[in-house]
Amino acid sequence: MLTKDLVAASSKPLVLSILAGGESYGYEIIQQVRQLSGGEIEWSDGMLYPVLHRLERDGLIQSEWKESETGRERKYYSVTSTGRKTLNVERRQWLTVHKTLCKLWKLKLGSI
Amino acid sequence: METQTRFDLATAIGNWRQQLTAQSGLTAEDCRELETHLRDSLADLQHLGLGDEEAFWLVCRRVGPPQQLSKEFLAADPTKVWRERAFWFAMALLATQLLGLAGQALLAVGLRCTPDWVAIYAPAWWWAVWRPRYFPGILHILASWVFPFLVLAITIKRGHLGTGSPLLRFVTSSRSRLVLLSTALVLLLNWLYYLPLSRTQGFIPFLSADSVLRYLGLVAVVAWLMPKQVGVSHKEAVAD
C-alpha cells in the first residue's frame, strides 16, 4: 500500500490520465485505479471528489450531469485542453523520477 | 417475544442524505454527487450477492462519515459553499424585486394611474399616511414591499420552493432558461407598469431604461452565481 503523501501526489496525474482516455465519473475512476494498481492504490471514496473539484476549478477538467445507460444521472468528468498539456508535463516529471530511481536501483525500465 | 425491525434501504438512504445535507461544507450538488456514488457502490455490492443492510453499512464505511466528508470538501474549496449561499441570496432578492414590480404593475393597471401620479401621492412622512389622498401611495408601498415578501413567505410555507419544487426546477434547469425567463418577465412587467401612462398621455409605453437595467443587472448576477445544478429532486436524481 502507498503512503498517504504519495497517494495525494499521484492523484492528479492518475485522474488526468484516466480522463484522457475518455470521460468518466467518480465511482468508475476509483474502480479503475484500484484495478490498474492491483489494489495497491486505495483511494477512500470521499477523498476523490475534492480532488476532482480542485482540478475542475483549476480548469484541467470539466464536468457535466448526464443520464447514464441505466437512466441514473451522473456527473461525468472530461479533460480539457489545458488538462492535456498539464498531463504531458506531469508525465515527463514522473518518468524522470521513475528513470532516476530505476538507474539507482539498477532496474530495467518496465521490468517491475 | 422478540421483535425484529426490518431494514428498509430507501429509509436508510434517506436518513444518510439528511445527515449529508445538514453539513455546512457540502453544497446541494456535492450531496447529489455523493449519493450517486453511494448508489453505484450499493448496486455493485448487491450484484456480488450482499444483502441490502450489509451492502449499505459497508458503503457508508467506505464513503466515510458526513462530518469528515464535509471537512474534506470544505478544505478543497472553501468558497464554494459561500458561492451557493450567495446564489440563493441573489435569487431571493431577484424574486422579491420581480414580485414588487408585479405588484406595482398590477396596481398601476388596476388604478389606471401613471407611476408618476402614484409617486406624487406617496406620503413623505409616515404619520401622514392616514389621509385619504395618500391611499394610492400606501397601496404603492404595500405592492412594492409587503406583497413580494408575503407571496414569497406563503410559497415557502406551502413547500412550493423546496429543493424539489417543480417550479424552481423548471426555472433553474439551465442558465439560459433562467436568463430568458427573467428577462421576459422584467420586460413584460415594465411594459405593464408604463401602460397607463401611454393611455393618459397618448404615447407608446416605453420601458424605463434605468429600471430595466437594474433588474437585468440582478438577473446577470444570479446567472453568474448559479451552480451547475440546483433544485433537483432526489427522487429524480437517483432514479434507476
mmCIF file of C-alpha atoms in Angstrom:
data_model
loop_
_atom_site.group_PDB
_atom_site.id
_atom_site.type_symbol
_atom_site.label_atom_id
_atom_site.label_comp_id
_atom_site.label_asym_id
_atom_site.label_seq_id
_atom_site.Cartn_x
_atom_site.Cartn_y
_atom_site.Cartn_z
ATOM 1 C CA MET A 1 0.000 0.000 0.000
ATOM 2 C CA LEU A 2 1.191 3.513 -0.827
ATOM 3 C CA THR A 3 1.786 6.168 1.774
ATOM 4 C CA LYS A 4 -0.766 8.936 2.193
ATOM 5 C CA ASP A 5 1.622 11.535 0.737
ATOM 6 C CA LEU A 6 2.300 9.501 -2.379
ATOM 7 C CA VAL A 7 -1.401 8.796 -2.870
ATOM 8 C CA ALA A 8 -2.094 12.529 -2.683
ATOM 9 C CA ALA A 9 0.764 13.435 -5.035
ATOM 10 C CA SER A 10 -0.175 10.843 -7.633
ATOM 11 C CA SER A 11 -3.891 11.622 -7.667
ATOM 12 C CA LYS A 12 -3.562 14.448 -10.219
ATOM 13 C CA PRO A 13 -1.650 12.512 -12.940
ATOM 14 C CA LEU A 14 -3.799 9.446 -12.325
ATOM 15 C CA VAL A 15 -7.097 11.287 -12.716
ATOM 16 C CA LEU A 16 -5.866 13.214 -15.757
ATOM 17 C CA SER A 17 -4.528 10.023 -17.382
ATOM 18 C CA ILE A 18 -7.815 8.176 -16.853
ATOM 19 C CA LEU A 19 -9.855 11.065 -18.211
ATOM 20 C CA ALA A 20 -7.504 11.453 -21.181
ATOM 21 C CA GLY A 21 -8.799 8.029 -22.217
ATOM 22 C CA GLY A 22 -12.415 9.222 -22.164
ATOM 23 C CA GLU A 23 -14.981 10.813 -19.843
ATOM 24 C CA SER A 24 -15.744 9.074 -16.575
ATOM 25 C CA TYR A 25 -17.409 9.561 -13.190
ATOM 26 C CA GLY A 26 -16.149 9.340 -9.611
ATOM 27 C CA TYR A 27 -17.075 5.769 -8.806
ATOM 28 C CA GLU A 28 -15.679 4.449 -12.092
ATOM 29 C CA ILE A 29 -12.388 6.350 -11.625
ATOM 30 C CA ILE A 30 -11.891 4.806 -8.176
ATOM 31 C CA GLN A 31 -12.642 1.331 -9.517
ATOM 32 C CA GLN A 32 -10.243 1.830 -12.414
ATOM 33 C CA VAL A 33 -7.395 2.974 -10.151
ATOM 34 C CA ARG A 34 -7.994 0.035 -7.813
ATOM 35 C CA GLN A 35 -7.985 -2.417 -10.699
ATOM 36 C CA LEU A 36 -4.949 -0.968 -12.527
ATOM 37 C CA SER A 37 -2.852 -0.858 -9.366
ATOM 38 C CA GLY A 38 -3.861 -4.362 -8.369
ATOM 39 C CA GLY A 39 -5.378 -2.967 -5.188
ATOM 40 C CA GLU A 40 -2.122 -1.213 -4.176
ATOM 41 C CA ILE A 41 -3.605 2.249 -4.586
ATOM 42 C CA GLU A 42 -6.700 2.527 -2.410
ATOM 43 C CA TRP A 43 -8.492 5.843 -2.609
ATOM 44 C CA SER A 44 -11.089 6.437 0.042
ATOM 45 C CA ASP A 45 -14.381 7.083 -1.741
ATOM 46 C CA GLY A 46 -14.895 10.519 -0.255
ATOM 47 C CA MET A 47 -11.348 11.680 -0.973
ATOM 48 C CA LEU A 48 -11.607 11.650 -4.762
ATOM 49 C CA TYR A 49 -14.346 14.252 -5.119
ATOM 50 C CA PRO A 50 -12.452 17.173 -3.536
ATOM 51 C CA VAL A 51 -9.561 16.271 -5.885
ATOM 52 C CA LEU A 52 -11.889 16.290 -8.900
ATOM 53 C CA HIS A 53 -13.424 19.597 -7.825
ATOM 54 C CA ARG A 54 -9.986 21.162 -7.359
ATOM 55 C CA LEU A 55 -8.878 20.020 -10.830
ATOM 56 C CA GLU A 56 -12.092 21.426 -12.263
ATOM 57 C CA ARG A 57 -11.554 24.744 -10.518
ATOM 58 C CA ASP A 58 -8.034 24.865 -11.977
ATOM 59 C CA GLY A 59 -9.517 24.351 -15.448
ATOM 60 C CA LEU A 60 -7.840 20.983 -16.029
ATOM 61 C CA ILE A 61 -11.088 19.039 -16.223
ATOM 62 C CA GLN A 62 -14.737 19.891 -16.806
ATOM 63 C CA SER A 63 -17.939 18.241 -15.669
ATOM 64 C CA GLU A 64 -21.448 17.700 -16.902
ATOM 65 C CA TRP A 65 -24.517 15.971 -15.431
ATOM 66 C CA LYS A 66 -25.711 13.347 -17.869
ATOM 67 C CA GLU A 67 -28.051 10.432 -17.853
ATOM 68 C CA SER A 68 -26.261 7.095 -17.852
ATOM 69 C CA GLU A 69 -27.368 3.975 -19.714
ATOM 70 C CA THR A 70 -29.180 2.831 -16.554
ATOM 71 C CA GLY A 71 -31.254 6.010 -16.534
ATOM 72 C CA ARG A 72 -29.498 7.345 -13.452
ATOM 73 C CA GLU A 73 -27.978 10.804 -13.736
ATOM 74 C CA ARG A 74 -24.278 11.048 -13.034
ATOM 75 C CA LYS A 75 -21.701 13.796 -13.061
ATOM 76 C CA TYR A 76 -19.251 12.963 -15.833
ATOM 77 C CA TYR A 77 -15.783 14.479 -15.943
ATOM 78 C CA SER A 78 -13.616 15.014 -19.017
ATOM 79 C CA VAL A 79 -10.184 16.501 -19.522
ATOM 80 C CA THR A 80 -9.756 19.987 -21.040
ATOM 81 C CA SER A 81 -7.008 21.070 -23.445
ATOM 82 C CA THR A 82 -5.194 22.724 -20.510
ATOM 83 C CA GLY A 83 -5.549 19.435 -18.666
ATOM 84 C CA ARG A 84 -3.913 17.561 -21.547
ATOM 85 C CA LYS A 85 -0.966 19.976 -21.561
ATOM 86 C CA THR A 86 -0.616 19.594 -17.788
ATOM 87 C CA LEU A 87 -0.742 15.836 -18.166
ATOM 88 C CA ASN A 88 2.200 15.955 -20.607
ATOM 89 C CA VAL A 89 4.235 17.962 -18.105
ATOM 90 C CA GLU A 90 3.245 15.564 -15.296
ATOM 91 C CA ARG A 91 4.152 12.574 -17.448
ATOM 92 C CA ARG A 92 7.660 13.933 -18.129
ATOM 93 C CA GLN A 93 8.219 14.674 -14.446
ATOM 94 C CA TRP A 94 7.010 11.281 -13.206
ATOM 95 C CA LEU A 95 9.042 9.461 -15.876
ATOM 96 C CA THR A 96 12.137 11.418 -14.860
ATOM 97 C CA VAL A 97 11.663 10.282 -11.264
ATOM 98 C CA HIS A 98 10.946 6.756 -12.440
ATOM 99 C CA LYS A 99 14.050 6.580 -14.689
ATOM 100 C CA THR A 100 16.280 8.028 -11.989
ATOM 101 C CA LEU A 101 15.081 5.526 -9.426
ATOM 102 C CA CYS A 102 15.450 2.662 -11.907
ATOM 103 C CA LYS A 103 19.064 3.666 -12.548
ATOM 104 C CA LEU A 104 19.756 3.947 -8.842
ATOM 105 C CA TRP A 105 18.217 0.572 -8.129
ATOM 106 C CA LYS A 106 19.741 -0.917 -11.295
ATOM 107 C CA LEU A 107 16.395 -1.970 -12.653
ATOM 108 C CA LYS A 108 15.416 -2.137 -16.291
ATOM 109 C CA LEU A 109 12.577 0.167 -17.291
ATOM 110 C CA GLY A 110 9.315 -1.709 -17.264
ATOM 111 C CA SER A 111 10.800 -4.823 -15.639
ATOM 112 C CA ILE A 112 8.841 -4.385 -12.406
ATOM 113 C CA MET B 1 -41.473 -12.239 22.215
ATOM 114 C CA GLU B 2 -38.551 -10.984 20.171
ATOM 115 C CA THR B 3 -39.273 -8.148 17.791
ATOM 116 C CA GLN B 4 -37.138 -7.589 14.714
ATOM 117 C CA THR B 5 -37.051 -4.340 12.771
ATOM 118 C CA ARG B 6 -36.921 -4.882 9.046
ATOM 119 C CA PHE B 7 -34.184 -2.923 7.284
ATOM 120 C CA ASP B 8 -35.540 -0.524 4.706
ATOM 121 C CA LEU B 9 -32.894 0.607 2.208
ATOM 122 C CA ALA B 10 -34.838 3.639 0.971
ATOM 123 C CA THR B 11 -35.294 4.927 4.547
ATOM 124 C CA ALA B 12 -31.632 4.288 5.356
ATOM 125 C CA ILE B 13 -30.523 6.227 2.260
ATOM 126 C CA GLY B 14 -32.982 8.997 3.140
ATOM 127 C CA ASN B 15 -31.506 9.288 6.651
ATOM 128 C CA TRP B 16 -27.964 9.265 5.262
ATOM 129 C CA ARG B 17 -28.918 12.024 2.798
ATOM 130 C CA GLN B 18 -30.392 14.100 5.627
ATOM 131 C CA GLN B 19 -27.163 13.832 7.591
ATOM 132 C CA LEU B 20 -25.240 14.833 4.489
ATOM 133 C CA THR B 21 -27.382 17.864 3.652
ATOM 134 C CA ALA B 22 -27.093 19.051 7.254
ATOM 135 C CA GLN B 23 -23.334 19.533 6.762
ATOM 136 C CA SER B 24 -22.339 23.138 6.178
ATOM 137 C CA GLY B 25 -19.364 22.259 3.972
ATOM 138 C CA LEU B 26 -21.365 20.429 1.311
ATOM 139 C CA THR B 27 -23.372 22.060 -1.450
ATOM 140 C CA ALA B 28 -26.558 20.514 -2.871
ATOM 141 C CA GLU B 29 -24.557 19.369 -5.898
ATOM 142 C CA ASP B 30 -21.886 17.745 -3.700
ATOM 143 C CA CYS B 31 -24.599 15.810 -1.821
ATOM 144 C CA ARG B 32 -26.145 14.694 -5.068
ATOM 145 C CA GLU B 33 -22.825 13.518 -6.468
ATOM 146 C CA LEU B 34 -22.068 11.599 -3.267
ATOM 147 C CA GLU B 35 -25.491 9.990 -3.377
ATOM 148 C CA THR B 36 -24.977 8.756 -6.942
ATOM 149 C CA HIS B 37 -21.648 7.345 -5.756
ATOM 150 C CA LEU B 38 -23.364 5.614 -2.834
ATOM 151 C CA ARG B 39 -25.965 4.107 -5.148
ATOM 152 C CA ASP B 40 -23.324 2.943 -7.650
ATOM 153 C CA SER B 41 -21.376 1.226 -4.848
ATOM 154 C CA LEU B 42 -24.568 -0.317 -3.463
ATOM 155 C CA ALA B 43 -25.560 -1.703 -6.854
ATOM 156 C CA ASP B 44 -22.125 -3.318 -7.259
ATOM 157 C CA LEU B 45 -22.187 -4.927 -3.811
ATOM 158 C CA GLN B 46 -25.740 -6.170 -4.265
ATOM 159 C CA HIS B 47 -24.657 -7.634 -7.582
ATOM 160 C CA LEU B 48 -21.950 -9.544 -5.693
ATOM 161 C CA GLY B 49 -24.651 -11.073 -3.504
ATOM 162 C CA LEU B 50 -24.624 -8.875 -0.408
ATOM 163 C CA GLY B 51 -27.932 -8.086 1.272
ATOM 164 C CA ASP B 52 -29.326 -4.547 1.449
ATOM 165 C CA GLU B 53 -28.314 -3.925 5.054
ATOM 166 C CA GLU B 54 -24.817 -5.358 4.765
ATOM 167 C CA ALA B 55 -24.142 -3.531 1.490
ATOM 168 C CA PHE B 56 -25.435 -0.245 2.903
ATOM 169 C CA TRP B 57 -23.259 -0.312 6.018
ATOM 170 C CA LEU B 58 -20.204 -1.318 4.005
ATOM 171 C CA VAL B 59 -20.709 1.507 1.531
ATOM 172 C CA CYS B 60 -21.271 4.033 4.331
ATOM 173 C CA ARG B 61 -17.969 2.969 5.873
ATOM 174 C CA ARG B 62 -16.178 3.305 2.550
ATOM 175 C CA VAL B 63 -17.598 6.726 1.776
ATOM 176 C CA GLY B 64 -16.847 7.973 5.281
ATOM 177 C CA PRO B 65 -18.815 9.876 7.913
ATOM 178 C CA PRO B 66 -20.650 13.006 6.675
ATOM 179 C CA GLN B 67 -18.698 15.262 9.066
ATOM 180 C CA GLN B 68 -15.406 14.048 7.619
ATOM 181 C CA LEU B 69 -16.666 14.454 4.054
ATOM 182 C CA SER B 70 -17.776 17.980 4.827
ATOM 183 C CA LYS B 71 -14.302 18.844 6.176
ATOM 184 C CA GLU B 72 -12.546 17.426 3.119
ATOM 185 C CA PHE B 73 -14.844 19.157 0.643
ATOM 186 C CA LEU B 74 -14.561 22.452 2.503
ATOM 187 C CA ALA B 75 -10.769 22.242 2.600
ATOM 188 C CA ALA B 76 -10.662 21.643 -1.174
ATOM 189 C CA ASP B 77 -12.785 24.711 -1.976
ATOM 190 C CA PRO B 78 -13.738 26.933 0.977
ATOM 191 C CA THR B 79 -15.545 29.471 -1.236
ATOM 192 C CA LYS B 80 -17.891 27.008 -2.950
ATOM 193 C CA VAL B 81 -20.460 26.901 -0.163
ATOM 194 C CA TRP B 82 -20.477 30.683 0.080
ATOM 195 C CA ARG B 83 -20.945 30.982 -3.673
ATOM 196 C CA GLU B 84 -24.021 28.772 -3.418
ATOM 197 C CA ARG B 85 -25.351 30.801 -0.492
ATOM 198 C CA ALA B 86 -24.715 33.997 -2.456
ATOM 199 C CA PHE B 87 -26.689 32.499 -5.353
ATOM 200 C CA TRP B 88 -29.713 31.795 -3.151
ATOM 201 C CA PHE B 89 -29.470 35.250 -1.620
ATOM 202 C CA ALA B 90 -29.381 36.859 -5.087
ATOM 203 C CA MET B 91 -32.196 34.566 -6.216
ATOM 204 C CA ALA B 92 -34.392 35.626 -3.255
ATOM 205 C CA LEU B 93 -33.553 39.265 -3.990
ATOM 206 C CA LEU B 94 -34.493 38.840 -7.656
ATOM 207 C CA ALA B 95 -37.745 37.088 -6.686
ATOM 208 C CA THR B 96 -38.762 39.871 -4.279
ATOM 209 C CA GLN B 97 -37.796 42.553 -6.810
ATOM 210 C CA LEU B 98 -39.830 40.882 -9.561
ATOM 211 C CA LEU B 99 -42.791 40.348 -7.240
ATOM 212 C CA GLY B 100 -42.537 44.012 -6.198
ATOM 213 C CA LEU B 101 -42.535 45.041 -9.841
ATOM 214 C CA ALA B 102 -45.503 42.736 -10.482
ATOM 215 C CA GLY B 103 -47.369 44.320 -7.560
ATOM 216 C CA GLN B 104 -46.642 47.826 -8.860
ATOM 217 C CA ALA B 105 -47.645 46.871 -12.406
ATOM 218 C CA LEU B 106 -50.935 45.326 -11.217
ATOM 219 C CA LEU B 107 -51.639 48.385 -9.103
ATOM 220 C CA ALA B 108 -50.847 50.769 -11.964
ATOM 221 C CA VAL B 109 -53.159 48.830 -14.281
ATOM 222 C CA GLY B 110 -55.856 48.418 -11.567
ATOM 223 C CA LEU B 111 -55.885 52.090 -10.556
ATOM 224 C CA ARG B 112 -55.343 53.219 -14.141
ATOM 225 C CA CYS B 113 -52.817 55.691 -12.920
ATOM 226 C CA THR B 114 -49.361 56.513 -14.099
ATOM 227 C CA PRO B 115 -46.431 55.701 -11.869
ATOM 228 C CA ASP B 116 -45.718 59.419 -11.593
ATOM 229 C CA TRP B 117 -49.202 60.018 -10.264
ATOM 230 C CA VAL B 118 -48.670 57.344 -7.646
ATOM 231 C CA ALA B 119 -45.326 58.838 -6.714
ATOM 232 C CA ILE B 120 -46.867 62.290 -6.177
ATOM 233 C CA TYR B 121 -49.412 60.812 -3.802
ATOM 234 C CA ALA B 122 -46.867 58.761 -1.859
ATOM 235 C CA PRO B 123 -46.617 60.189 1.655
ATOM 236 C CA ALA B 124 -43.355 61.856 2.554
ATOM 237 C CA TRP B 125 -43.805 61.189 6.278
ATOM 238 C CA TRP B 126 -45.077 58.039 7.853
ATOM 239 C CA TRP B 127 -47.558 59.788 10.155
ATOM 240 C CA ALA B 128 -49.321 61.363 7.186
ATOM 241 C CA VAL B 129 -50.317 58.047 5.636
ATOM 242 C CA TRP B 130 -53.823 58.025 7.105
ATOM 243 C CA ARG B 131 -55.029 60.937 4.987
ATOM 244 C CA PRO B 132 -57.291 59.619 2.187
ATOM 245 C CA ARG B 133 -55.350 61.383 -0.561
ATOM 246 C CA TYR B 134 -52.341 59.267 0.299
ATOM 247 C CA PHE B 135 -54.165 55.937 -0.073
ATOM 248 C CA PRO B 136 -52.830 55.216 -3.591
ATOM 249 C CA GLY B 137 -49.361 55.912 -2.230
ATOM 250 C CA ILE B 138 -49.935 53.476 0.636
ATOM 251 C CA LEU B 139 -51.122 50.866 -1.847
ATOM 252 C CA HIS B 140 -47.994 51.526 -3.874
ATOM 253 C CA ILE B 141 -45.788 50.880 -0.849
ATOM 254 C CA LEU B 142 -47.767 47.738 0.049
ATOM 255 C CA ALA B 143 -47.440 46.460 -3.530
ATOM 256 C CA SER B 144 -43.700 47.182 -3.651
ATOM 257 C CA TRP B 145 -42.637 45.995 -0.219
ATOM 258 C CA VAL B 146 -45.280 43.929 1.547
ATOM 259 C CA PHE B 147 -46.771 41.978 -1.363
ATOM 260 C CA PRO B 148 -43.455 40.348 -2.522
ATOM 261 C CA PHE B 149 -42.435 39.159 0.942
ATOM 262 C CA LEU B 150 -45.961 37.937 1.668
ATOM 263 C CA VAL B 151 -46.133 35.919 -1.565
ATOM 264 C CA LEU B 152 -42.627 34.527 -1.002
ATOM 265 C CA ALA B 153 -43.403 33.582 2.616
ATOM 266 C CA ILE B 154 -46.658 31.818 1.652
ATOM 267 C CA THR B 155 -44.946 29.976 -1.229
ATOM 268 C CA ILE B 156 -42.135 28.758 1.040
ATOM 269 C CA LYS B 157 -44.603 27.852 3.815
ATOM 270 C CA ARG B 158 -46.610 25.727 1.392
ATOM 271 C CA GLY B 159 -43.425 23.961 0.284
ATOM 272 C CA HIS B 160 -43.538 25.227 -3.301
ATOM 273 C CA LEU B 161 -39.967 26.489 -3.135
ATOM 274 C CA GLY B 162 -38.163 23.492 -1.657
ATOM 275 C CA THR B 163 -35.190 21.891 -3.436
ATOM 276 C CA GLY B 164 -37.563 19.504 -5.185
ATOM 277 C CA SER B 165 -40.019 22.186 -6.294
ATOM 278 C CA PRO B 166 -41.129 21.696 -9.926
ATOM 279 C CA LEU B 167 -41.294 25.473 -10.426
ATOM 280 C CA LEU B 168 -37.766 26.009 -9.161
ATOM 281 C CA ARG B 169 -36.527 23.032 -11.142
ATOM 282 C CA PHE B 170 -38.083 24.412 -14.310
ATOM 283 C CA VAL B 171 -36.652 27.904 -13.875
ATOM 284 C CA THR B 172 -33.175 26.790 -12.835
ATOM 285 C CA SER B 173 -32.781 23.821 -15.167
ATOM 286 C CA SER B 174 -30.345 25.827 -17.275
ATOM 287 C CA ARG B 175 -28.617 29.182 -17.068
ATOM 288 C CA SER B 176 -30.024 30.316 -20.429
ATOM 289 C CA ARG B 177 -33.596 29.439 -19.381
ATOM 290 C CA LEU B 178 -33.222 31.392 -16.151
ATOM 291 C CA VAL B 179 -31.907 34.443 -18.038
ATOM 292 C CA LEU B 180 -34.567 34.253 -20.777
ATOM 293 C CA LEU B 181 -37.496 33.798 -18.390
ATOM 294 C CA SER B 182 -36.344 36.528 -16.004
ATOM 295 C CA THR B 183 -35.615 38.962 -18.833
ATOM 296 C CA ALA B 184 -39.008 38.313 -20.423
ATOM 297 C CA LEU B 185 -40.688 38.869 -17.054
ATOM 298 C CA VAL B 186 -38.781 42.117 -16.426
ATOM 299 C CA LEU B 187 -39.712 43.492 -19.854
ATOM 300 C CA LEU B 188 -43.358 42.404 -19.583
ATOM 301 C CA LEU B 189 -43.841 43.866 -16.089
ATOM 302 C CA ASN B 190 -42.120 47.113 -17.052
ATOM 303 C CA TRP B 191 -44.346 47.396 -20.077
ATOM 304 C CA LEU B 192 -47.443 46.777 -17.910
ATOM 305 C CA TYR B 193 -46.242 49.334 -15.381
ATOM 306 C CA TYR B 194 -45.979 52.041 -18.021
ATOM 307 C CA LEU B 195 -49.162 51.047 -19.864
ATOM 308 C CA PRO B 196 -51.493 53.521 -18.022
ATOM 309 C CA LEU B 197 -49.043 56.324 -18.806
ATOM 310 C CA SER B 198 -49.472 55.689 -22.517
ATOM 311 C CA ARG B 199 -53.274 55.828 -22.214
ATOM 312 C CA THR B 200 -53.388 59.160 -20.389
ATOM 313 C CA GLN B 201 -50.560 60.850 -22.229
ATOM 314 C CA GLY B 202 -51.117 59.189 -25.595
ATOM 315 C CA PHE B 203 -47.698 57.845 -26.389
ATOM 316 C CA ILE B 204 -46.404 54.331 -26.823
ATOM 317 C CA PRO B 205 -45.402 52.823 -23.479
ATOM 318 C CA PHE B 206 -41.689 52.751 -23.232
ATOM 319 C CA LEU B 207 -39.506 50.780 -20.906
ATOM 320 C CA SER B 208 -37.742 52.746 -18.266
ATOM 321 C CA ALA B 209 -34.098 52.135 -19.181
ATOM 322 C CA ASP B 210 -32.661 52.564 -15.693
ATOM 323 C CA SER B 211 -35.311 50.306 -14.163
ATOM 324 C CA VAL B 212 -34.817 47.587 -16.797
ATOM 325 C CA LEU B 213 -31.033 47.769 -16.460
ATOM 326 C CA ARG B 214 -31.268 47.469 -12.683
ATOM 327 C CA TYR B 215 -33.342 44.282 -12.922
ATOM 328 C CA LEU B 216 -31.278 42.830 -15.756
ATOM 329 C CA GLY B 217 -28.126 43.505 -13.749
ATOM 330 C CA LEU B 218 -29.577 41.409 -10.951
ATOM 331 C CA VAL B 219 -30.535 38.667 -13.436
ATOM 332 C CA ALA B 220 -26.919 38.652 -14.678
ATOM 333 C CA VAL B 221 -25.588 38.303 -11.120
ATOM 334 C CA VAL B 222 -27.957 35.393 -10.407
ATOM 335 C CA ALA B 223 -26.971 33.653 -13.659
ATOM 336 C CA TRP B 224 -23.273 34.166 -12.909
ATOM 337 C CA LEU B 225 -23.592 32.717 -9.398
ATOM 338 C CA MET B 226 -25.815 29.828 -10.486
ATOM 339 C CA PRO B 227 -24.312 26.428 -9.666
ATOM 340 C CA LYS B 228 -24.334 23.684 -12.303
ATOM 341 C CA GLN B 229 -27.473 22.089 -10.889
ATOM 342 C CA VAL B 230 -29.994 23.454 -8.456
ATOM 343 C CA GLY B 231 -33.455 22.476 -7.353
ATOM 344 C CA VAL B 232 -33.254 18.863 -8.474
ATOM 345 C CA SER B 233 -35.337 16.385 -6.571
ATOM 346 C CA HIS B 234 -33.508 13.440 -5.108
ATOM 347 C CA LYS B 235 -36.112 11.059 -6.469
ATOM 348 C CA GLU B 236 -35.293 12.120 -9.984
ATOM 349 C CA ALA B 237 -31.587 12.395 -9.366
ATOM 350 C CA VAL B 238 -31.191 8.807 -8.302
ATOM 351 C CA ALA B 239 -33.913 7.077 -10.246
ATOM 352 C CA ASP B 240 -32.759 3.754 -11.593
#
